[in-house]
Coordinates of C-alpha atoms in Angstrom, one line a residue:
M1 CA 10.3 68.2 27.1
A2 CA 8.6 66.4 29.9
P3 CA 10.2 66.5 33.4
A4 CA 12.2 63.6 34.4
G5 CA 9.8 62.8 37.4
N6 CA 6.9 62.4 35.1
A7 CA 8.7 59.8 33.0
Y8 CA 9.7 57.9 36.2
D9 CA 6.1 57.9 37.4
E10 CA 4.8 56.6 34.1
A11 CA 7.4 53.8 33.9
R12 CA 6.7 52.9 37.6
A13 CA 2.9 52.8 36.8
G14 CA 3.5 50.4 34.0
Q15 CA 5.6 48.2 36.2
M16 CA 2.8 48.0 38.8
W17 CA 0.2 46.9 36.2
W18 CA 1.4 43.2 36.1
P19 CA 1.2 42.5 39.8
K20 CA -2.3 44.0 40.0
Y21 CA -3.7 42.1 37.0
K22 CA -1.5 39.1 37.1
M23 CA -4.3 36.7 38.3
Q24 CA -6.8 38.0 35.8
V25 CA -4.3 37.4 32.9
V26 CA -3.4 33.9 34.1
V27 CA -7.1 32.9 34.5
A28 CA -7.9 34.3 31.1
A29 CA -4.9 32.5 29.4
L30 CA -6.0 29.2 31.1
A31 CA -9.6 29.8 29.9
V32 CA -8.4 30.2 26.4
L33 CA -6.2 27.1 26.6
I34 CA -9.0 25.1 28.2
V35 CA -11.6 26.2 25.7
G36 CA -9.3 26.0 22.6
G37 CA -7.9 22.6 23.8
G38 CA -11.4 21.3 24.5
G39 CA -12.5 22.5 21.2
A40 CA -9.6 20.8 19.5
I41 CA -10.1 17.5 21.3
Y42 CA -13.9 17.6 20.5
W43 CA -13.1 18.3 16.8
A44 CA -10.5 15.6 16.8
T45 CA -12.8 13.0 18.3
R46 CA -16.0 13.9 16.7
I47 CA -17.7 11.5 14.4
P48 CA -17.9 13.0 10.9
A49 CA -21.1 13.5 9.1
S50 CA -22.0 10.8 6.5
P51 CA -24.4 11.1 3.4
F52 CA -26.2 8.1 4.7
D53 CA -28.9 7.5 7.3
R54 CA -30.6 4.5 8.8
T55 CA -33.1 4.4 6.0
A56 CA -30.4 4.1 3.5
A57 CA -28.9 1.3 5.4
A58 CA -32.1 -0.7 5.3
S59 CA -32.7 -0.2 1.6
S60 CA -29.1 -1.2 0.7
T61 CA -29.5 -4.9 1.6
D62 CA -30.4 -5.9 -1.9
L63 CA -26.9 -5.2 -3.2
P64 CA -24.6 -8.0 -1.8
G65 CA -23.7 -9.4 -5.1
R66 CA -22.4 -6.2 -6.4
G67 CA -20.7 -5.6 -3.0
E68 CA -18.9 -8.8 -3.2
Y69 CA -17.3 -7.6 -6.3
V70 CA -16.4 -4.1 -4.7
A71 CA -14.8 -6.3 -1.8
R72 CA -12.6 -8.0 -4.5
Q73 CA -11.6 -4.5 -5.9
A74 CA -10.7 -3.3 -2.4
D75 CA -9.0 -6.7 -1.5
C76 CA -10.5 -6.6 1.9
V77 CA -10.0 -10.3 2.5
A78 CA -6.1 -10.1 2.2
C79 CA -5.7 -7.9 5.4
H80 CA -8.8 -9.1 7.4
T81 CA -8.4 -12.8 7.0
V82 CA -5.4 -15.1 8.1
E83 CA -4.4 -18.4 6.8
H84 CA -6.7 -21.1 8.3
G85 CA -8.8 -18.4 9.9
A86 CA -12.5 -17.7 9.4
P87 CA -13.3 -15.1 6.6
F88 CA -12.9 -11.4 7.6
T89 CA -12.2 -12.2 11.4
G90 CA -9.0 -10.2 11.4
G91 CA -5.8 -10.9 13.2
L92 CA -3.2 -10.2 10.5
A93 CA -0.1 -8.5 12.0
M94 CA 1.2 -5.5 10.2
G95 CA 4.5 -4.1 11.2
T96 CA 5.1 -0.4 11.8
P97 CA 8.2 1.4 13.1
L98 CA 6.4 1.8 16.4
G99 CA 5.1 -1.8 16.9
A100 CA 2.7 -4.3 15.3
I101 CA -0.9 -3.5 14.6
Y102 CA -3.6 -6.1 13.9
S103 CA -6.4 -6.2 11.5
T104 CA -9.9 -6.3 13.1
N105 CA -12.9 -8.5 12.8
I106 CA -15.2 -7.1 10.1
T107 CA -17.9 -9.8 10.1
P108 CA -21.4 -8.9 11.1
D109 CA -20.8 -10.2 14.7
P110 CA -22.5 -7.7 17.0
E111 CA -20.0 -8.0 19.8
T112 CA -16.6 -8.4 18.3
G113 CA -17.3 -7.3 14.6
I114 CA -19.4 -4.6 12.8
G115 CA -22.8 -6.2 13.3
T116 CA -24.1 -3.1 15.0
Y117 CA -22.7 -0.5 12.5
T118 CA -25.3 1.4 10.5
L119 CA -24.5 2.3 6.9
A120 CA -23.4 5.8 8.0
E121 CA -21.0 4.3 10.6
F122 CA -19.6 1.7 8.1
D123 CA -19.1 4.7 5.7
N124 CA -17.2 6.6 8.3
A125 CA -14.8 3.6 9.0
V126 CA -14.2 2.9 5.3
R127 CA -13.9 6.4 3.8
R128 CA -13.0 8.5 6.9
G129 CA -11.0 6.1 9.0
V130 CA -13.3 6.6 12.1
A131 CA -14.8 3.7 14.0
R132 CA -18.3 3.5 15.4
D133 CA -17.1 4.6 19.0
G134 CA -15.1 7.6 17.4
H135 CA -11.6 6.3 17.7
R136 CA -9.4 6.9 14.6
L137 CA -8.2 4.0 12.5
Y138 CA -4.6 3.7 11.7
P139 CA -3.9 4.4 8.0
A140 CA -2.7 1.0 7.4
M141 CA -6.4 0.7 6.7
P142 CA -6.1 2.6 3.3
Y143 CA -8.9 4.9 3.9
P144 CA -7.1 7.8 2.2
S145 CA -7.7 5.8 -1.0
Y146 CA -11.1 4.5 -0.1
A147 CA -12.3 8.0 0.5
K148 CA -12.6 8.3 -3.4
M149 CA -15.1 5.4 -3.5
S150 CA -18.6 6.3 -4.6
D151 CA -21.7 6.3 -2.3
E152 CA -23.1 3.4 -4.5
D153 CA -20.0 1.3 -4.1
I154 CA -20.1 1.9 -0.2
Q155 CA -23.8 0.8 0.0
A156 CA -23.0 -2.3 -2.0
L157 CA -20.1 -3.1 0.2
Y158 CA -22.1 -2.6 3.4
A159 CA -24.8 -4.9 2.0
F160 CA -22.2 -7.7 1.3
F161 CA -20.7 -7.7 4.7
M162 CA -24.1 -7.5 6.5
K163 CA -26.0 -10.1 4.5
D164 CA -23.5 -12.6 2.9
V165 CA -20.5 -12.7 5.3
K166 CA -21.0 -15.2 8.1
A167 CA -21.0 -13.5 11.7
T168 CA -18.2 -14.9 13.6
R169 CA -17.2 -14.1 17.1
H170 CA -13.4 -13.4 17.3
E171 CA -11.9 -10.9 19.7
N172 CA -9.7 -8.1 18.3
R173 CA -6.2 -7.9 19.3
P174 CA -4.8 -4.6 20.6
S175 CA -1.8 -3.1 18.9
D176 CA 1.7 -3.6 20.3
I177 CA 2.4 0.2 20.1
P178 CA 3.1 1.4 23.6
W179 CA 1.4 4.2 25.3
P180 CA 1.4 7.2 24.7
L181 CA 2.3 6.6 21.1
N182 CA -0.9 4.4 20.7
M183 CA -3.2 7.3 21.2
R184 CA -5.4 7.6 18.2
W185 CA -6.8 11.1 18.3
P186 CA -3.7 12.9 16.8
L187 CA -4.6 10.9 13.6
A188 CA -7.5 13.4 13.1
F189 CA -4.9 16.1 12.6
W190 CA -2.8 13.9 10.4
N191 CA -5.9 13.5 8.1
I192 CA -6.2 17.2 7.6
P193 CA -3.3 17.7 5.1
F194 CA -3.1 14.1 3.9
V195 CA -6.5 12.9 3.2
D196 CA -8.9 14.3 0.6
P197 CA -12.4 13.5 1.9
H198 CA -14.2 14.0 -1.4
P199 CA -15.2 11.0 -3.6
F200 CA -13.6 10.7 -6.9
Q201 CA -14.6 13.3 -9.5
P202 CA -14.4 12.3 -13.2
D203 CA -12.1 14.4 -15.4
L204 CA -14.6 15.7 -18.1
A205 CA -11.6 16.2 -20.5
R206 CA -11.1 12.3 -20.5
D207 CA -13.3 9.6 -21.7
E208 CA -15.3 7.2 -19.6
R209 CA -12.8 4.3 -19.9
W210 CA -9.9 6.4 -18.5
N211 CA -12.2 7.7 -15.6
R212 CA -13.2 4.1 -14.7
G213 CA -9.5 3.1 -14.6
A214 CA -8.6 6.2 -12.5
Y215 CA -11.5 5.5 -10.2
L216 CA -10.3 1.9 -9.5
V217 CA -6.7 2.7 -9.2
Q218 CA -7.0 5.6 -7.0
G219 CA -9.9 4.4 -4.9
A220 CA -10.9 0.8 -4.1
G221 CA -7.7 -0.7 -5.7
H222 CA -5.6 1.6 -3.5
C223 CA -2.6 1.1 -5.8
G224 CA -0.9 4.2 -4.3
S225 CA -0.6 2.5 -0.8
C226 CA 2.2 0.4 -2.1
H227 CA 3.4 2.1 -5.3
T228 CA 3.6 5.8 -4.2
P229 CA 6.5 6.9 -2.2
R230 CA 5.9 8.3 1.3
G231 CA 6.9 11.5 3.0
L232 CA 8.2 12.2 6.6
A233 CA 4.9 11.7 8.1
M234 CA 4.4 8.4 6.4
Q235 CA 1.8 9.9 4.1
E236 CA 1.6 9.1 0.4
K237 CA 3.2 11.9 -1.4
A238 CA 0.3 12.1 -3.9
L239 CA -3.1 10.6 -4.3
D240 CA -3.7 11.0 -8.1
Q241 CA -2.0 11.8 -11.3
S242 CA -1.7 15.6 -10.6
S243 CA 1.9 14.8 -9.1
D244 CA 4.6 13.0 -10.9
S245 CA 5.4 11.1 -7.7
Y246 CA 2.1 9.3 -7.9
L247 CA 2.7 5.6 -8.4
S248 CA 6.5 6.3 -9.1
G249 CA 7.6 3.4 -6.9
A250 CA 8.4 2.9 -3.2
L251 CA 10.0 0.6 -0.7
L252 CA 7.6 -1.4 1.4
D253 CA 8.2 -4.2 3.9
G254 CA 11.4 -5.5 2.4
W255 CA 10.2 -5.2 -1.3
Y256 CA 10.4 -2.4 -3.9
A257 CA 7.0 -1.7 -5.3
P258 CA 7.9 -0.6 -9.0
S259 CA 6.8 2.4 -10.8
L260 CA 3.4 2.0 -12.5
R261 CA 4.1 4.9 -14.7
D262 CA 5.5 4.9 -18.3
D263 CA 9.1 4.6 -17.2
P264 CA 10.7 2.1 -19.7
N265 CA 13.3 0.6 -17.2
T266 CA 11.6 0.5 -13.8
G267 CA 8.0 1.0 -14.7
L268 CA 5.5 0.0 -17.4
G269 CA 7.1 1.8 -20.4
R270 CA 7.8 -1.4 -22.2
W271 CA 4.4 -3.0 -21.3
T272 CA 1.4 -2.7 -23.6
E273 CA -2.2 -2.4 -22.2
A274 CA -2.5 -6.0 -23.0
D275 CA 0.5 -6.9 -20.9
I276 CA -0.8 -5.1 -18.0
A277 CA -4.3 -6.7 -18.3
S278 CA -2.8 -10.1 -18.7
Y279 CA -0.5 -9.6 -15.5
L280 CA -3.6 -8.7 -13.5
R281 CA -5.8 -11.4 -14.9
T282 CA -3.3 -14.3 -14.9
G283 CA -0.5 -13.3 -12.7
R284 CA 2.1 -13.2 -15.6
N285 CA 3.0 -11.9 -18.8
R286 CA 6.0 -11.8 -21.2
H287 CA 7.8 -9.5 -18.8
G288 CA 7.4 -11.2 -15.4
V289 CA 5.3 -13.1 -12.7
V290 CA 3.7 -11.6 -9.7
F291 CA 5.7 -11.8 -6.5
G292 CA 6.0 -10.1 -3.1
S293 CA 2.9 -8.1 -2.0
M294 CA 1.5 -8.2 -5.5
L295 CA 1.2 -12.0 -5.3
E296 CA -1.4 -11.5 -2.6
A297 CA -3.1 -8.7 -4.5
F298 CA -3.3 -11.0 -7.6
N299 CA -4.5 -14.1 -5.6
N300 CA -7.2 -12.3 -3.8
S301 CA -8.2 -9.4 -5.9
T302 CA -7.1 -8.5 -9.5
Q303 CA -7.8 -12.0 -11.2
F304 CA -11.5 -11.5 -10.1
L305 CA -12.0 -8.2 -11.8
S306 CA -13.9 -8.0 -15.2
D307 CA -12.0 -7.7 -18.4
E308 CA -13.6 -4.3 -18.9
D309 CA -12.3 -3.1 -15.5
L310 CA -8.8 -4.6 -16.1
G311 CA -8.7 -2.9 -19.6
A312 CA -9.6 0.4 -18.0
I313 CA -7.0 0.1 -15.3
A314 CA -4.4 -0.6 -18.0
Y315 CA -5.6 2.3 -20.1
Y316 CA -5.3 4.7 -17.3
L317 CA -1.9 3.5 -16.1
K318 CA -0.4 3.9 -19.6
S319 CA -1.6 7.5 -19.5
L320 CA 0.8 8.3 -16.7
P321 CA 4.1 9.7 -18.2
G322 CA 7.5 8.5 -17.0
D323 CA 10.4 10.5 -16.0
P324 CA 13.6 10.1 -18.2
K325 CA 15.7 11.9 -15.5
R326 CA 14.6 9.3 -13.0
D327 CA 14.8 6.3 -15.2
G328 CA 17.8 6.8 -17.4
T329 CA 18.5 5.4 -20.8
P330 CA 15.9 2.9 -21.9
W331 CA 17.1 -0.7 -21.6
R332 CA 18.1 -2.8 -24.6
Y333 CA 19.0 -6.4 -24.7
Q334 CA 22.6 -7.3 -25.2
A335 CA 23.5 -11.0 -25.6
T336 CA 26.3 -12.2 -23.4
G337 CA 28.7 -14.0 -25.6
A338 CA 31.7 -16.2 -24.9
S339 CA 34.7 -14.3 -23.4
S340 CA 38.3 -15.1 -22.8
R341 CA 38.2 -13.5 -19.3
A342 CA 37.7 -15.7 -16.3
P343 CA 33.9 -15.8 -15.2
S344 CA 33.2 -13.8 -12.0
D345 CA 32.1 -15.5 -8.9
G346 CA 28.5 -14.3 -9.5
E347 CA 28.6 -15.6 -13.0
K348 CA 29.7 -19.1 -11.8
I349 CA 26.9 -19.1 -9.2
Y350 CA 24.4 -18.2 -11.8
A351 CA 25.5 -20.9 -14.1
A352 CA 25.2 -23.5 -11.3
R353 CA 22.1 -22.3 -9.5
C354 CA 20.0 -20.1 -11.9
G355 CA 20.8 -20.8 -15.5
F356 CA 18.8 -24.0 -15.8
C357 CA 15.5 -22.2 -15.3
H358 CA 16.3 -18.6 -16.5
G359 CA 18.6 -19.5 -19.3
T360 CA 22.2 -18.5 -20.0
D361 CA 20.6 -15.8 -22.1
G362 CA 18.6 -14.4 -19.3
L363 CA 15.3 -14.7 -21.3
G364 CA 13.6 -17.3 -19.0
R365 CA 11.3 -20.0 -20.0
G366 CA 8.0 -18.1 -21.0
P367 CA 5.3 -18.0 -20.0
W368 CA 6.1 -19.9 -16.7
I369 CA 9.6 -18.7 -15.8
S370 CA 10.2 -15.0 -16.0
P371 CA 13.1 -13.4 -17.9
L372 CA 15.9 -11.7 -15.9
A373 CA 17.0 -9.7 -18.9
G374 CA 15.2 -6.3 -18.5
A375 CA 13.5 -7.2 -15.3
T376 CA 12.4 -4.1 -13.5
S377 CA 13.6 -5.5 -10.2
L378 CA 17.1 -5.7 -11.7
L379 CA 17.1 -2.3 -13.3
A380 CA 15.8 -0.5 -10.2
K381 CA 18.2 1.6 -8.1
Q382 CA 16.7 -0.1 -5.1
D383 CA 17.8 -3.7 -4.8
A384 CA 15.3 -4.9 -2.1
S385 CA 13.1 -7.0 -4.3
A386 CA 16.0 -8.7 -6.0
I387 CA 17.5 -9.5 -2.6
N388 CA 14.2 -10.6 -1.1
I389 CA 13.2 -13.0 -3.8
A390 CA 16.7 -14.5 -4.0
L391 CA 16.8 -15.1 -0.3
N392 CA 13.1 -16.1 0.2
G393 CA 11.7 -17.3 -3.1
S394 CA 8.3 -16.5 -4.2
G395 CA 4.8 -17.8 -2.9
R396 CA 2.4 -19.8 -5.0
V397 CA 0.4 -18.1 -7.8
V398 CA -3.1 -19.3 -7.5
H399 CA -5.1 -18.7 -10.8
D400 CA -8.7 -19.7 -11.1
G401 CA -8.2 -21.9 -8.0
Q402 CA -5.2 -23.7 -9.5
P403 CA -1.8 -23.3 -7.9
D404 CA 1.1 -22.6 -10.3
S405 CA 3.6 -25.5 -10.6
Y406 CA 6.6 -23.2 -10.8
R407 CA 7.9 -20.9 -8.1
M408 CA 11.2 -19.4 -7.4
P409 CA 12.8 -21.4 -4.5
P410 CA 14.5 -19.7 -1.5
F411 CA 18.3 -19.6 -1.5
R412 CA 18.9 -18.3 2.1
K413 CA 20.0 -21.8 3.3
L414 CA 22.1 -22.6 0.2
L415 CA 24.0 -19.4 -0.4
D416 CA 25.7 -16.9 2.2
D417 CA 25.3 -13.1 2.1
R418 CA 28.3 -12.6 -0.2
E419 CA 27.3 -15.3 -2.7
I420 CA 23.9 -13.9 -3.0
A421 CA 25.3 -10.4 -3.3
D422 CA 27.7 -11.7 -6.1
V423 CA 25.0 -13.5 -8.1
L424 CA 22.7 -10.5 -8.0
T425 CA 25.4 -8.2 -8.9
Y426 CA 26.0 -10.3 -12.0
V427 CA 22.4 -10.5 -13.2
R428 CA 21.9 -6.8 -12.4
S429 CA 24.8 -6.0 -15.0
A430 CA 24.3 -8.8 -17.5
W431 CA 22.2 -8.8 -20.9
G432 CA 22.2 -4.9 -20.8
N433 CA 20.9 -4.6 -17.3
T434 CA 22.2 -1.4 -15.6
G435 CA 21.5 -2.1 -11.9
S436 CA 24.0 -1.2 -9.2
R437 CA 26.2 -3.5 -7.3
V438 CA 24.6 -5.4 -4.3
E439 CA 26.4 -5.4 -1.1
P440 CA 26.5 -8.3 1.3
S441 CA 25.6 -6.0 4.2
D442 CA 22.3 -5.4 2.5
V443 CA 21.7 -8.9 2.0
S444 CA 22.4 -9.6 5.6
R445 CA 20.0 -6.9 6.8
L446 CA 17.1 -8.4 4.7
R447 CA 18.0 -11.9 5.8
E448 CA 17.4 -10.9 9.4
S449 CA 14.2 -8.9 8.9
T450 CA 12.3 -11.2 6.3
N451 CA 11.2 -14.9 6.2
P452 CA 11.1 -17.5 3.5
S453 CA 8.0 -17.5 1.3
S454 CA 5.6 -20.4 2.2
P455 CA 5.4 -23.1 -0.5
D456 CA 1.8 -23.8 0.7
V457 CA -1.2 -23.0 -1.5
L458 CA -3.0 -20.1 0.2
I459 CA -6.5 -19.3 -0.9
L460 CA -8.4 -16.9 1.4
Q461 CA -12.1 -17.5 1.2
M462 CA -14.7 -14.7 1.5
R463 CA -17.6 -16.8 2.5

């Protein structure tokens, strides 16, 4: 056993070590923090490598025709052009929980647009979310989906913008997000877990048609941006069919984007491939008419796709299984016959305001006025779309340059919150529909946060 004095001396020597080397330890720790922090900032702000170089940029200028078709697939015009604005000059406001952000000028103007971008820099912006100067783009630009686009499509898209789009000077508007929340470099770390930087890889176990549909849906079409639920970090919970949450439906800007999976009630389970293709080609089918954000996608994008591509999209979507636990018992039509009971307030409002167009049987007036019996917006647990369209009506469907003569009118000035809640509760429970009750408070909230749909014909030009 060591003498007590020796143990005391050893303990005292250990206590004396810190004052003697304190400065060296602090300096070393600061050095590690500075080097590590500097390395992290460099990594976060670096411009990623691109498979393209300046030679490729020069040789790609013979592809503008194909690039225009790719631009239709990606629906670039819907976000980068505003009503009465020059094509692709930006300025569209997009709300976020932190403040509005605004789309940018993507014409080949050298000062306010992308006129000085090389193909590599254009590629980094579209597929990596990194601008020419290295700042990160907000993922309102759907680069997590565009990352799957092929090199060939990126080359064609670049050629279209540089050769066929008119260069227009238009200053970009900064976001309304306050400092320091508007700093972009943290997005580089957001990208690590939530963005797959690799282009689409065909599934060799599937045929060519399925792979073409998957490529369009997952990539340029960026269907998941609206139809896939998001996590706590506002990321899409899945980017392809490897997860059952992919395209399973999501709330978005006062609308509920329904499931695109084979769910019979709230998805595409009762739709055939021909139904899907017709909806994307003409804006309507026997089940419904485009509305909400899908109206913009149809007016500016899907109707311009080839029959082959629309068929491939439909083929791919019909391969995605539904979830019986999520969707419940499949809907079946039930006629609403005469009853000795007094009609509810909602039923009275329906008879006075809605029945002429949609029919007392809820079957609509096809092909122009959609049925309410079995409508996905009425069967969904989320009632946002039903409330929104009742309050604000629908915009004008424009097919082949011709505006639709029929549109759902807004009822926000004709009916109060309780009346809209009552009539929606009725139609969500009539004709075999199994939607839940609508509360006046939910109507009030959407009344305050949304605006009536415009009756104007809006056709966004790309040239």
